[in-house]
Amino acid sequence: MVKKYIEIGLGNRWFARTEYEREDGTEFERRGMDFPNKFESVYLRIWMGKRVLIWDSKEGMKTTLKSSRKLKVVLGISGTE
């Protein structure tokens, strides 16, 4: 099974992209949107410096810390192939 994350926003390599995550943990991304067959959630990520604020329709609101400093605002959809 492959997880898909479709993201639109500022801070990624492309304004619209799809990230694929395989079961073995490897990831790759492509420009554009490739919608998943099975929808899981909608999320909003706001990355300011090392802190990331995340609102997810499935998991609710949370914050995380990352090791690198970035500025990103991304709206996404997650699902599976």
mmCIF file of the N, C-alpha and C atoms, coordinates in Angstrom:
data_MODEL
# 
_entry.id   MODEL 
# 
loop_
_atom_site.group_PDB 
_atom_site.id 
_atom_site.type_symbol 
_atom_site.label_atom_id 
_atom_site.label_alt_id 
_atom_site.label_comp_id 
_atom_site.label_asym_id 
_atom_site.label_entity_id 
_atom_site.label_seq_id 
_atom_site.pdbx_PDB_ins_code 
_atom_site.Cartn_x 
_atom_site.Cartn_y 
_atom_site.Cartn_z 
_atom_site.occupancy 
_atom_site.B_iso_or_equiv 
_atom_site.pdbx_formal_charge 
_atom_site.auth_seq_id 
_atom_site.auth_comp_id 
_atom_site.auth_asym_id 
_atom_site.auth_atom_id 
_atom_site.pdbx_PDB_model_num 
ATOM 1   N N  . MET A 1 1  ? 0.847  -1.177 0.000  1.00 0.00 ? 1  MET A N  1 
ATOM 2   C CA . MET A 1 1  ? 0.000  0.000  0.000  1.00 0.00 ? 1  MET A CA 1 
ATOM 3   C C  . MET A 1 1  ? 0.897  1.246  0.000  1.00 0.00 ? 1  MET A C  1 
ATOM 4   N N  . VAL A 1 2  ? 0.506  2.232  -0.764 1.00 0.00 ? 2  VAL A N  1 
ATOM 5   C CA . VAL A 1 2  ? 1.249  3.484  -0.871 1.00 0.00 ? 2  VAL A CA 1 
ATOM 6   C C  . VAL A 1 2  ? 0.389  4.600  -0.297 1.00 0.00 ? 2  VAL A C  1 
ATOM 7   N N  . LYS A 1 3  ? 0.980  5.407  0.623  1.00 0.00 ? 3  LYS A N  1 
ATOM 8   C CA . LYS A 1 3  ? 0.293  6.588  1.148  1.00 0.00 ? 3  LYS A CA 1 
ATOM 9   C C  . LYS A 1 3  ? 0.620  7.763  0.237  1.00 0.00 ? 3  LYS A C  1 
ATOM 10  N N  . LYS A 1 4  ? -0.390 8.605  0.014  1.00 0.00 ? 4  LYS A N  1 
ATOM 11  C CA . LYS A 1 4  ? -0.202 9.793  -0.810 1.00 0.00 ? 4  LYS A CA 1 
ATOM 12  C C  . LYS A 1 4  ? -0.531 11.027 0.019  1.00 0.00 ? 4  LYS A C  1 
ATOM 13  N N  . TYR A 1 5  ? 0.277  12.060 -0.155 1.00 0.00 ? 5  TYR A N  1 
ATOM 14  C CA . TYR A 1 5  ? 0.052  13.353 0.485  1.00 0.00 ? 5  TYR A CA 1 
ATOM 15  C C  . TYR A 1 5  ? 0.075  14.405 -0.616 1.00 0.00 ? 5  TYR A C  1 
ATOM 16  N N  . ILE A 1 6  ? -1.083 14.973 -0.910 1.00 0.00 ? 6  ILE A N  1 
ATOM 17  C CA . ILE A 1 6  ? -1.174 16.034 -1.913 1.00 0.00 ? 6  ILE A CA 1 
ATOM 18  C C  . ILE A 1 6  ? -1.101 17.353 -1.159 1.00 0.00 ? 6  ILE A C  1 
ATOM 19  N N  . GLU A 1 7  ? -0.169 18.215 -1.547 1.00 0.00 ? 7  GLU A N  1 
ATOM 20  C CA . GLU A 1 7  ? 0.011  19.476 -0.833 1.00 0.00 ? 7  GLU A CA 1 
ATOM 21  C C  . GLU A 1 7  ? 0.022  20.649 -1.800 1.00 0.00 ? 7  GLU A C  1 
ATOM 22  N N  . ILE A 1 8  ? -0.625 21.730 -1.372 1.00 0.00 ? 8  ILE A N  1 
ATOM 23  C CA . ILE A 1 8  ? -0.631 22.992 -2.103 1.00 0.00 ? 8  ILE A CA 1 
ATOM 24  C C  . ILE A 1 8  ? -0.200 24.061 -1.118 1.00 0.00 ? 8  ILE A C  1 
ATOM 25  N N  . GLY A 1 9  ? 0.787  24.857 -1.491 1.00 0.00 ? 9  GLY A N  1 
ATOM 26  C CA . GLY A 1 9  ? 1.199  25.921 -0.593 1.00 0.00 ? 9  GLY A CA 1 
ATOM 27  C C  . GLY A 1 9  ? 2.595  26.417 -0.862 1.00 0.00 ? 9  GLY A C  1 
ATOM 28  N N  . LEU A 1 10 ? 3.060  27.241 0.024  1.00 0.00 ? 10 LEU A N  1 
ATOM 29  C CA . LEU A 1 10 ? 4.370  27.881 -0.095 1.00 0.00 ? 10 LEU A CA 1 
ATOM 30  C C  . LEU A 1 10 ? 5.371  27.201 0.825  1.00 0.00 ? 10 LEU A C  1 
ATOM 31  N N  . GLY A 1 11 ? 6.586  27.012 0.309  1.00 0.00 ? 11 GLY A N  1 
ATOM 32  C CA . GLY A 1 11 ? 7.653  26.450 1.115  1.00 0.00 ? 11 GLY A CA 1 
ATOM 33  C C  . GLY A 1 11 ? 8.167  25.112 0.618  1.00 0.00 ? 11 GLY A C  1 
ATOM 34  N N  . ASN A 1 12 ? 7.408  24.412 -0.203 1.00 0.00 ? 12 ASN A N  1 
ATOM 35  C CA . ASN A 1 12 ? 7.873  23.166 -0.809 1.00 0.00 ? 12 ASN A CA 1 
ATOM 36  C C  . ASN A 1 12 ? 8.584  23.470 -2.117 1.00 0.00 ? 12 ASN A C  1 
ATOM 37  N N  . ARG A 1 13 ? 9.152  22.446 -2.729 1.00 0.00 ? 13 ARG A N  1 
ATOM 38  C CA . ARG A 1 13 ? 9.841  22.608 -4.010 1.00 0.00 ? 13 ARG A CA 1 
ATOM 39  C C  . ARG A 1 13 ? 8.899  23.134 -5.083 1.00 0.00 ? 13 ARG A C  1 
ATOM 40  N N  . TRP A 1 14 ? 7.656  22.611 -5.110 1.00 0.00 ? 14 TRP A N  1 
ATOM 41  C CA . TRP A 1 14 ? 6.646  23.047 -6.067 1.00 0.00 ? 14 TRP A CA 1 
ATOM 42  C C  . TRP A 1 14 ? 5.411  23.527 -5.317 1.00 0.00 ? 14 TRP A C  1 
ATOM 43  N N  . PHE A 1 15 ? 4.648  24.446 -5.914 1.00 0.00 ? 15 PHE A N  1 
ATOM 44  C CA . PHE A 1 15 ? 3.425  24.948 -5.278 1.00 0.00 ? 15 PHE A CA 1 
ATOM 45  C C  . PHE A 1 15 ? 2.413  23.824 -5.077 1.00 0.00 ? 15 PHE A C  1 
ATOM 46  N N  . ALA A 1 16 ? 2.278  22.924 -6.060 1.00 0.00 ? 16 ALA A N  1 
ATOM 47  C CA . ALA A 1 16 ? 1.393  21.758 -5.944 1.00 0.00 ? 16 ALA A CA 1 
ATOM 48  C C  . ALA A 1 16 ? 2.241  20.507 -6.152 1.00 0.00 ? 16 ALA A C  1 
ATOM 49  N N  . ARG A 1 17 ? 2.186  19.582 -5.189 1.00 0.00 ? 17 ARG A N  1 
ATOM 50  C CA . ARG A 1 17 ? 2.988  18.373 -5.300 1.00 0.00 ? 17 ARG A CA 1 
ATOM 51  C C  . ARG A 1 17 ? 2.272  17.192 -4.666 1.00 0.00 ? 17 ARG A C  1 
ATOM 52  N N  . THR A 1 18 ? 2.694  15.994 -5.027 1.00 0.00 ? 18 THR A N  1 
ATOM 53  C CA . THR A 1 18 ? 2.214  14.769 -4.400 1.00 0.00 ? 18 THR A CA 1 
ATOM 54  C C  . THR A 1 18 ? 3.430  14.033 -3.856 1.00 0.00 ? 18 THR A C  1 
ATOM 55  N N  . GLU A 1 19 ? 3.378  13.698 -2.572 1.00 0.00 ? 19 GLU A N  1 
ATOM 56  C CA . GLU A 1 19 ? 4.442  12.911 -1.949 1.00 0.00 ? 19 GLU A CA 1 
ATOM 57  C C  . GLU A 1 19 ? 3.923  11.492 -1.763 1.00 0.00 ? 19 GLU A C  1 
ATOM 58  N N  . TYR A 1 20 ? 4.743  10.532 -2.124 1.00 0.00 ? 20 TYR A N  1 
ATOM 59  C CA . TYR A 1 20 ? 4.388  9.114  -2.019 1.00 0.00 ? 20 TYR A CA 1 
ATOM 60  C C  . TYR A 1 20 ? 5.254  8.486  -0.934 1.00 0.00 ? 20 TYR A C  1 
ATOM 61  N N  . GLU A 1 21 ? 4.643  7.685  -0.065 1.00 0.00 ? 21 GLU A N  1 
ATOM 62  C CA . GLU A 1 21 ? 5.381  6.995  0.987  1.00 0.00 ? 21 GLU A CA 1 
ATOM 63  C C  . GLU A 1 21 ? 5.070  5.498  0.882  1.00 0.00 ? 21 GLU A C  1 
ATOM 64  N N  . ARG A 1 22 ? 6.104  4.712  0.597  1.00 0.00 ? 22 ARG A N  1 
ATOM 65  C CA . ARG A 1 22 ? 5.930  3.268  0.458  1.00 0.00 ? 22 ARG A CA 1 
ATOM 66  C C  . ARG A 1 22 ? 5.949  2.581  1.830  1.00 0.00 ? 22 ARG A C  1 
ATOM 67  N N  . GLU A 1 23 ? 5.516  1.325  1.872  1.00 0.00 ? 23 GLU A N  1 
ATOM 68  C CA . GLU A 1 23 ? 5.483  0.572  3.124  1.00 0.00 ? 23 GLU A CA 1 
ATOM 69  C C  . GLU A 1 23 ? 6.863  0.402  3.734  1.00 0.00 ? 23 GLU A C  1 
ATOM 70  N N  . ASP A 1 24 ? 7.914  0.359  2.917  1.00 0.00 ? 24 ASP A N  1 
ATOM 71  C CA . ASP A 1 24 ? 9.273  0.188  3.448  1.00 0.00 ? 24 ASP A CA 1 
ATOM 72  C C  . ASP A 1 24 ? 9.858  1.491  3.989  1.00 0.00 ? 24 ASP A C  1 
ATOM 73  N N  . GLY A 1 25 ? 9.080  2.584  3.938  1.00 0.00 ? 25 GLY A N  1 
ATOM 74  C CA . GLY A 1 25 ? 9.506  3.863  4.492  1.00 0.00 ? 25 GLY A CA 1 
ATOM 75  C C  . GLY A 1 25 ? 10.141 4.810  3.491  1.00 0.00 ? 25 GLY A C  1 
ATOM 76  N N  . THR A 1 26 ? 10.397 4.356  2.281  1.00 0.00 ? 26 THR A N  1 
ATOM 77  C CA . THR A 1 26 ? 10.985 5.241  1.281  1.00 0.00 ? 26 THR A CA 1 
ATOM 78  C C  . THR A 1 26 ? 9.928  6.225  0.773  1.00 0.00 ? 26 THR A C  1 
ATOM 79  N N  . GLU A 1 27 ? 10.396 7.405  0.428  1.00 0.00 ? 27 GLU A N  1 
ATOM 80  C CA . GLU A 1 27 ? 9.505  8.468  -0.032 1.00 0.00 ? 27 GLU A CA 1 
ATOM 81  C C  . GLU A 1 27 ? 10.042 9.071  -1.324 1.00 0.00 ? 27 GLU A C  1 
ATOM 82  N N  . PHE A 1 28 ? 9.130  9.589  -2.147 1.00 0.00 ? 28 PHE A N  1 
ATOM 83  C CA . PHE A 1 28 ? 9.511  10.384 -3.305 1.00 0.00 ? 28 PHE A CA 1 
ATOM 84  C C  . PHE A 1 28 ? 8.362  11.340 -3.597 1.00 0.00 ? 28 PHE A C  1 
ATOM 85  N N  . GLU A 1 29 ? 8.649  12.379 -4.371 1.00 0.00 ? 29 GLU A N  1 
ATOM 86  C CA . GLU A 1 29 ? 7.619  13.374 -4.675 1.00 0.00 ? 29 GLU A CA 1 
ATOM 87  C C  . GLU A 1 29 ? 7.613  13.697 -6.157 1.00 0.00 ? 29 GLU A C  1 
ATOM 88  N N  . ARG A 1 30 ? 6.457  14.178 -6.603 1.00 0.00 ? 30 ARG A N  1 
ATOM 89  C CA . ARG A 1 30 ? 6.274  14.595 -7.995 1.00 0.00 ? 30 ARG A CA 1 
ATOM 90  C C  . ARG A 1 30 ? 5.498  15.903 -8.033 1.00 0.00 ? 30 ARG A C  1 
ATOM 91  N N  . ARG A 1 31 ? 5.759  16.669 -9.065 1.00 0.00 ? 31 ARG A N  1 
ATOM 92  C CA . ARG A 1 31 ? 5.011  17.908 -9.267 1.00 0.00 ? 31 ARG A CA 1 
ATOM 93  C C  . ARG A 1 31 ? 3.584  17.574 -9.673 1.00 0.00 ? 31 ARG A C  1 
ATOM 94  N N  . GLY A 1 32 ? 2.628  18.348 -9.175 1.00 0.00 ? 32 GLY A N  1 
ATOM 95  C CA . GLY A 1 32 ? 1.232  18.158 -9.544 1.00 0.00 ? 32 GLY A CA 1 
ATOM 96  C C  . GLY A 1 32 ? 0.467  17.345 -8.518 1.00 0.00 ? 32 GLY A C  1 
ATOM 97  N N  . MET A 1 33 ? -0.801 17.072 -8.846 1.00 0.00 ? 33 MET A N  1 
ATOM 98  C CA . MET A 1 33 ? -1.686 16.377 -7.918 1.00 0.00 ? 33 MET A CA 1 
ATOM 99  C C  . MET A 1 33 ? -2.117 15.029 -8.478 1.00 0.00 ? 33 MET A C  1 
ATOM 100 N N  . ASP A 1 34 ? -1.899 13.983 -7.700 1.00 0.00 ? 34 ASP A N  1 
ATOM 101 C CA . ASP A 1 34 ? -2.319 12.622 -8.030 1.00 0.00 ? 34 ASP A CA 1 
ATOM 102 C C  . ASP A 1 34 ? -3.185 12.160 -6.861 1.00 0.00 ? 34 ASP A C  1 
ATOM 103 N N  . PHE A 1 35 ? -4.494 12.292 -7.009 1.00 0.00 ? 35 PHE A N  1 
ATOM 104 C CA . PHE A 1 35 ? -5.404 12.054 -5.891 1.00 0.00 ? 35 PHE A CA 1 
ATOM 105 C C  . PHE A 1 35 ? -5.434 10.590 -5.464 1.00 0.00 ? 35 PHE A C  1 
ATOM 106 N N  . PRO A 1 36 ? -5.539 10.336 -4.156 1.00 0.00 ? 36 PRO A N  1 
ATOM 107 C CA . PRO A 1 36 ? -5.578 8.967  -3.646 1.00 0.00 ? 36 PRO A CA 1 
ATOM 108 C C  . PRO A 1 36 ? -6.916 8.289  -3.943 1.00 0.00 ? 36 PRO A C  1 
ATOM 109 N N  . ASN A 1 37 ? -6.901 6.959  -3.985 1.00 0.00 ? 37 ASN A N  1 
ATOM 110 C CA . ASN A 1 37 ? -8.133 6.198  -4.178 1.00 0.00 ? 37 ASN A CA 1 
ATOM 111 C C  . ASN A 1 37 ? -8.999 6.221  -2.921 1.00 0.00 ? 37 ASN A C  1 
ATOM 112 N N  . LYS A 1 38 ? -8.358 6.186  -1.746 1.00 0.00 ? 38 LYS A N  1 
ATOM 113 C CA . LYS A 1 38 ? -9.077 6.200  -0.481 1.00 0.00 ? 38 LYS A CA 1 
ATOM 114 C C  . LYS A 1 38 ? -8.656 7.420  0.329  1.00 0.00 ? 38 LYS A C  1 
ATOM 115 N N  . PHE A 1 39 ? -9.581 8.343  0.546  1.00 0.00 ? 39 PHE A N  1 
ATOM 116 C CA . PHE A 1 39 ? -9.344 9.569  1.308  1.00 0.00 ? 39 PHE A CA 1 
ATOM 117 C C  . PHE A 1 39 ? -9.202 9.254  2.799  1.00 0.00 ? 39 PHE A C  1 
ATOM 118 N N  . GLU A 1 40 ? -8.237 9.903  3.486  1.00 0.00 ? 40 GLU A N  1 
ATOM 119 C CA . GLU A 1 40 ? -8.078 9.727  4.933  1.00 0.00 ? 40 GLU A CA 1 
ATOM 120 C C  . GLU A 1 40 ? -8.301 11.019 5.706  1.00 0.00 ? 40 GLU A C  1 
ATOM 121 N N  . SER A 1 41 ? -7.643 12.116 5.316  1.00 0.00 ? 41 SER A N  1 
ATOM 122 C CA . SER A 1 41 ? -7.812 13.355 6.074  1.00 0.00 ? 41 SER A CA 1 
ATOM 123 C C  . SER A 1 41 ? -7.375 14.575 5.267  1.00 0.00 ? 41 SER A C  1 
ATOM 124 N N  . VAL A 1 42 ? -7.749 15.738 5.773  1.00 0.00 ? 42 VAL A N  1 
ATOM 125 C CA . VAL A 1 42 ? -7.313 17.034 5.263  1.00 0.00 ? 42 VAL A CA 1 
ATOM 126 C C  . VAL A 1 42 ? -6.485 17.663 6.372  1.00 0.00 ? 42 VAL A C  1 
ATOM 127 N N  . TYR A 1 43 ? -5.396 18.337 6.015  1.00 0.00 ? 43 TYR A N  1 
ATOM 128 C CA . TYR A 1 43 ? -4.559 18.940 7.043  1.00 0.00 ? 43 TYR A CA 1 
ATOM 129 C C  . TYR A 1 43 ? -4.032 20.302 6.597  1.00 0.00 ? 43 TYR A C  1 
ATOM 130 N N  . LEU A 1 44 ? -3.677 21.099 7.591  1.00 0.00 ? 44 LEU A N  1 
ATOM 131 C CA . LEU A 1 44 ? -3.042 22.396 7.385  1.00 0.00 ? 44 LEU A CA 1 
ATOM 132 C C  . LEU A 1 44 ? -1.792 22.408 8.241  1.00 0.00 ? 44 LEU A C  1 
ATOM 133 N N  . ARG A 1 45 ? -0.652 22.702 7.631  1.00 0.00 ? 45 ARG A N  1 
ATOM 134 C CA . ARG A 1 45 ? 0.614  22.782 8.371  1.00 0.00 ? 45 ARG A CA 1 
ATOM 135 C C  . ARG A 1 45 ? 1.184  24.174 8.213  1.00 0.00 ? 45 ARG A C  1 
ATOM 136 N N  . ILE A 1 46 ? 1.543  24.764 9.333  1.00 0.00 ? 46 ILE A N  1 
ATOM 137 C CA . ILE A 1 46 ? 2.202  26.068 9.334  1.00 0.00 ? 46 ILE A CA 1 
ATOM 138 C C  . ILE A 1 46 ? 3.532  25.876 10.044 1.00 0.00 ? 46 ILE A C  1 
ATOM 139 N N  . TRP A 1 47 ? 4.598  25.998 9.300  1.00 0.00 ? 47 TRP A N  1 
ATOM 140 C CA . TRP A 1 47 ? 5.945  25.740 9.783  1.00 0.00 ? 47 TRP A CA 1 
ATOM 141 C C  . TRP A 1 47 ? 6.634  27.093 9.954  1.00 0.00 ? 47 TRP A C  1 
ATOM 142 N N  . MET A 1 48 ? 6.920  27.491 11.192 1.00 0.00 ? 48 MET A N  1 
ATOM 143 C CA . MET A 1 48 ? 7.572  28.771 11.499 1.00 0.00 ? 48 MET A CA 1 
ATOM 144 C C  . MET A 1 48 ? 8.835  28.482 12.289 1.00 0.00 ? 48 MET A C  1 
ATOM 145 N N  . GLY A 1 49 ? 9.982  28.650 11.642 1.00 0.00 ? 49 GLY A N  1 
ATOM 146 C CA . GLY A 1 49 ? 11.232 28.311 12.301 1.00 0.00 ? 49 GLY A CA 1 
ATOM 147 C C  . GLY A 1 49 ? 11.300 26.811 12.513 1.00 0.00 ? 49 GLY A C  1 
ATOM 148 N N  . LYS A 1 50 ? 11.485 26.378 13.755 1.00 0.00 ? 50 LYS A N  1 
ATOM 149 C CA . LYS A 1 50 ? 11.562 24.951 14.060 1.00 0.00 ? 50 LYS A CA 1 
ATOM 150 C C  . LYS A 1 50 ? 10.236 24.382 14.551 1.00 0.00 ? 50 LYS A C  1 
ATOM 151 N N  . ARG A 1 51 ? 9.251  25.239 14.778 1.00 0.00 ? 51 ARG A N  1 
ATOM 152 C CA . ARG A 1 51 ? 7.954  24.791 15.297 1.00 0.00 ? 51 ARG A CA 1 
ATOM 153 C C  . ARG A 1 51 ? 6.955  24.616 14.151 1.00 0.00 ? 51 ARG A C  1 
ATOM 154 N N  . VAL A 1 52 ? 6.223  23.500 14.185 1.00 0.00 ? 52 VAL A N  1 
ATOM 155 C CA . VAL A 1 52 ? 5.217  23.212 13.173 1.00 0.00 ? 52 VAL A CA 1 
ATOM 156 C C  . VAL A 1 52 ? 3.860  23.074 13.857 1.00 0.00 ? 52 VAL A C  1 
ATOM 157 N N  . LEU A 1 53 ? 2.907  23.900 13.449 1.00 0.00 ? 53 LEU A N  1 
ATOM 158 C CA . LEU A 1 53 ? 1.534  23.810 13.937 1.00 0.00 ? 53 LEU A CA 1 
ATOM 159 C C  . LEU A 1 53 ? 0.744  23.008 12.915 1.00 0.00 ? 53 LEU A C  1 
ATOM 160 N N  . ILE A 1 54 ? 0.048  21.971 13.367 1.00 0.00 ? 54 ILE A N  1 
ATOM 161 C CA . ILE A 1 54 ? -0.677 21.080 12.455 1.00 0.00 ? 54 ILE A CA 1 
ATOM 162 C C  . ILE A 1 54 ? -2.122 20.953 12.904 1.00 0.00 ? 54 ILE A C  1 
ATOM 163 N N  . TRP A 1 55 ? -3.040 21.179 11.961 1.00 0.00 ? 55 TRP A N  1 
ATOM 164 C CA . TRP A 1 55 ? -4.445 20.856 12.191 1.00 0.00 ? 55 TRP A CA 1 
ATOM 165 C C  . TRP A 1 55 ? -4.783 19.765 11.192 1.00 0.00 ? 55 TRP A C  1 
ATOM 166 N N  . ASP A 1 56 ? -5.265 18.629 11.698 1.00 0.00 ? 56 ASP A N  1 
ATOM 167 C CA . ASP A 1 56 ? -5.602 17.474 10.878 1.00 0.00 ? 56 ASP A CA 1 
ATOM 168 C C  . ASP A 1 56 ? -7.041 17.079 11.172 1.00 0.00 ? 56 ASP A C  1 
ATOM 169 N N  . SER A 1 57 ? -7.848 16.833 10.137 1.00 0.00 ? 57 SER A N  1 
ATOM 170 C CA . SER A 1 57 ? -9.256 16.481 10.348 1.00 0.00 ? 57 SER A CA 1 
ATOM 171 C C  . SER A 1 57 ? -9.414 15.134 11.049 1.00 0.00 ? 57 SER A C  1 
ATOM 172 N N  . LYS A 1 58 ? -8.411 14.289 11.002 1.00 0.00 ? 58 LYS A N  1 
ATOM 173 C CA . LYS A 1 58 ? -8.467 12.975 11.636 1.00 0.00 ? 58 LYS A CA 1 
ATOM 174 C C  . LYS A 1 58 ? -7.871 12.997 13.044 1.00 0.00 ? 58 LYS A C  1 
ATOM 175 N N  . GLU A 1 59 ? -6.758 13.725 13.236 1.00 0.00 ? 59 GLU A N  1 
ATOM 176 C CA . GLU A 1 59 ? -6.019 13.706 14.497 1.00 0.00 ? 59 GLU A CA 1 
ATOM 177 C C  . GLU A 1 59 ? -6.168 14.975 15.339 1.00 0.00 ? 59 GLU A C  1 
ATOM 178 N N  . GLY A 1 60 ? -6.803 16.007 14.807 1.00 0.00 ? 60 GLY A N  1 
ATOM 179 C CA . GLY A 1 60 ? -6.976 17.247 15.561 1.00 0.00 ? 60 GLY A CA 1 
ATOM 180 C C  . GLY A 1 60 ? -5.765 18.167 15.476 1.00 0.00 ? 60 GLY A C  1 
ATOM 181 N N  . MET A 1 61 ? -5.611 19.020 16.498 1.00 0.00 ? 61 MET A N  1 
ATOM 182 C CA . MET A 1 61 ? -4.553 20.030 16.531 1.00 0.00 ? 61 MET A CA 1 
ATOM 183 C C  . MET A 1 61 ? -3.351 19.505 17.311 1.00 0.00 ? 61 MET A C  1 
ATOM 184 N N  . LYS A 1 62 ? -2.140 19.769 16.783 1.00 0.00 ? 62 LYS A N  1 
ATOM 185 C CA . LYS A 1 62 ? -0.923 19.404 17.502 1.00 0.00 ? 62 LYS A CA 1 
ATOM 186 C C  . LYS A 1 62 ? 0.223  20.289 17.038 1.00 0.00 ? 62 LYS A C  1 
ATOM 187 N N  . THR A 1 63 ? 1.297  20.285 17.800 1.00 0.00 ? 63 THR A N  1 
ATOM 188 C CA . THR A 1 63 ? 2.515  21.005 17.427 1.00 0.00 ? 63 THR A CA 1 
ATOM 189 C C  . THR A 1 63 ? 3.688  20.041 17.519 1.00 0.00 ? 63 THR A C  1 
ATOM 190 N N  . THR A 1 64 ? 4.690  20.269 16.685 1.00 0.00 ? 64 THR A N  1 
ATOM 191 C CA . THR A 1 64 ? 5.905  19.473 16.727 1.00 0.00 ? 64 THR A CA 1 
ATOM 192 C C  . THR A 1 64 ? 7.100  20.396 16.551 1.00 0.00 ? 64 THR A C  1 
ATOM 193 N N  . LEU A 1 65 ? 8.258  19.904 16.903 1.00 0.00 ? 65 LEU A N  1 
ATOM 194 C CA . LEU A 1 65 ? 9.510  20.625 16.688 1.00 0.00 ? 65 LEU A CA 1 
ATOM 195 C C  . LEU A 1 65 ? 10.344 19.859 15.677 1.00 0.00 ? 65 LEU A C  1 
ATOM 196 N N  . LYS A 1 66 ? 10.984 20.594 14.769 1.00 0.00 ? 66 LYS A N  1 
ATOM 197 C CA . LYS A 1 66 ? 11.857 20.007 13.760 1.00 0.00 ? 66 LYS A CA 1 
ATOM 198 C C  . LYS A 1 66 ? 13.268 20.527 13.968 1.00 0.00 ? 66 LYS A C  1 
ATOM 199 N N  . SER A 1 67 ? 14.250 19.848 13.398 1.00 0.00 ? 67 SER A N  1 
ATOM 200 C CA . SER A 1 67 ? 15.643 20.261 13.579 1.00 0.00 ? 67 SER A CA 1 
ATOM 201 C C  . SER A 1 67 ? 16.040 21.415 12.651 1.00 0.00 ? 67 SER A C  1 
ATOM 202 N N  . SER A 1 68 ? 15.402 21.537 11.501 1.00 0.00 ? 68 SER A N  1 
ATOM 203 C CA . SER A 1 68 ? 15.749 22.618 10.571 1.00 0.00 ? 68 SER A CA 1 
ATOM 204 C C  . SER A 1 68 ? 14.744 23.767 10.667 1.00 0.00 ? 68 SER A C  1 
ATOM 205 N N  . ARG A 1 69 ? 15.202 24.951 10.289 1.00 0.00 ? 69 ARG A N  1 
ATOM 206 C CA . ARG A 1 69 ? 14.358 26.144 10.333 1.00 0.00 ? 69 ARG A CA 1 
ATOM 207 C C  . ARG A 1 69 ? 13.789 26.407 8.943  1.00 0.00 ? 69 ARG A C  1 
ATOM 208 N N  . LYS A 1 70 ? 12.461 26.542 8.863  1.00 0.00 ? 70 LYS A N  1 
ATOM 209 C CA . LYS A 1 70 ? 11.808 26.820 7.587  1.00 0.00 ? 70 LYS A CA 1 
ATOM 210 C C  . LYS A 1 70 ? 10.598 27.703 7.808  1.00 0.00 ? 70 LYS A C  1 
ATOM 211 N N  . LEU A 1 71 ? 10.080 28.236 6.722  1.00 0.00 ? 71 LEU A N  1 
ATOM 212 C CA . LEU A 1 71 ? 8.817  28.957 6.727  1.00 0.00 ? 71 LEU A CA 1 
ATOM 213 C C  . LEU A 1 71 ? 7.954  28.316 5.650  1.00 0.00 ? 71 LEU A C  1 
ATOM 214 N N  . LYS A 1 72 ? 6.855  27.662 6.062  1.00 0.00 ? 72 LYS A N  1 
ATOM 215 C CA . LYS A 1 72 ? 5.967  26.968 5.127  1.00 0.00 ? 72 LYS A CA 1 
ATOM 216 C C  . LYS A 1 72 ? 4.531  27.151 5.564  1.00 0.00 ? 72 LYS A C  1 
ATOM 217 N N  . VAL A 1 73 ? 3.641  27.191 4.595  1.00 0.00 ? 73 VAL A N  1 
ATOM 218 C CA . VAL A 1 73 ? 2.196  27.127 4.822  1.00 0.00 ? 73 VAL A CA 1 
ATOM 219 C C  . VAL A 1 73 ? 1.653  26.182 3.769  1.00 0.00 ? 73 VAL A C  1 
ATOM 220 N N  . VAL A 1 74 ? 1.118  25.050 4.209  1.00 0.00 ? 74 VAL A N  1 
ATOM 221 C CA . VAL A 1 74 ? 0.716  23.993 3.285  1.00 0.00 ? 74 VAL A CA 1 
ATOM 222 C C  . VAL A 1 74 ? -0.657 23.452 3.665  1.00 0.00 ? 74 VAL A C  1 
ATOM 223 N N  . LEU A 1 75 ? -1.534 23.311 2.676  1.00 0.00 ? 75 LEU A N  1 
ATOM 224 C CA . LEU A 1 75 ? -2.825 22.651 2.833  1.00 0.00 ? 75 LEU A CA 1 
ATOM 225 C C  . LEU A 1 75 ? -2.719 21.331 2.087  1.00 0.00 ? 75 LEU A C  1 
ATOM 226 N N  . GLY A 1 76 ? -3.121 20.231 2.746  1.00 0.00 ? 76 GLY A N  1 
ATOM 227 C CA . GLY A 1 76 ? -2.936 18.932 2.118  1.00 0.00 ? 76 GLY A CA 1 
ATOM 228 C C  . GLY A 1 76 ? -4.076 17.966 2.318  1.00 0.00 ? 76 GLY A C  1 
ATOM 229 N N  . ILE A 1 77 ? -4.036 16.895 1.533  1.00 0.00 ? 77 ILE A N  1 
ATOM 230 C CA . ILE A 1 77 ? -4.966 15.777 1.610  1.00 0.00 ? 77 ILE A CA 1 
ATOM 231 C C  . ILE A 1 77 ? -4.126 14.518 1.709  1.00 0.00 ? 77 ILE A C  1 
ATOM 232 N N  . SER A 1 78 ? -4.490 13.619 2.630  1.00 0.00 ? 78 SER A N  1 
ATOM 233 C CA . SER A 1 78 ? -3.768 12.350 2.718  1.00 0.00 ? 78 SER A CA 1 
ATOM 234 C C  . SER A 1 78 ? -4.712 11.206 2.418  1.00 0.00 ? 78 SER A C  1 
ATOM 235 N N  . GLY A 1 79 ? -4.145 10.135 1.889  1.00 0.00 ? 79 GLY A N  1 
ATOM 236 C CA . GLY A 1 79 ? -4.940 8.961  1.562  1.00 0.00 ? 79 GLY A CA 1 
ATOM 237 C C  . GLY A 1 79 ? -4.036 7.831  1.126  1.00 0.00 ? 79 GLY A C  1 
ATOM 238 N N  . THR A 1 80 ? -4.643 6.739  0.671  1.00 0.00 ? 80 THR A N  1 
ATOM 239 C CA . THR A 1 80 ? -3.878 5.582  0.234  1.00 0.00 ? 80 THR A CA 1 
ATOM 240 C C  . THR A 1 80 ? -4.245 5.210  -1.186 1.00 0.00 ? 80 THR A C  1 
ATOM 241 N N  . GLU A 1 81 ? -3.351 4.504  -1.804 1.00 0.00 ? 81 GLU A N  1 
ATOM 242 C CA . GLU A 1 81 ? -3.495 4.034  -3.182 1.00 0.00 ? 81 GLU A CA 1 
ATOM 243 C C  . GLU A 1 81 ? -4.412 2.841  -3.223 1.00 0.00 ? 81 GLU A C  1 
# 
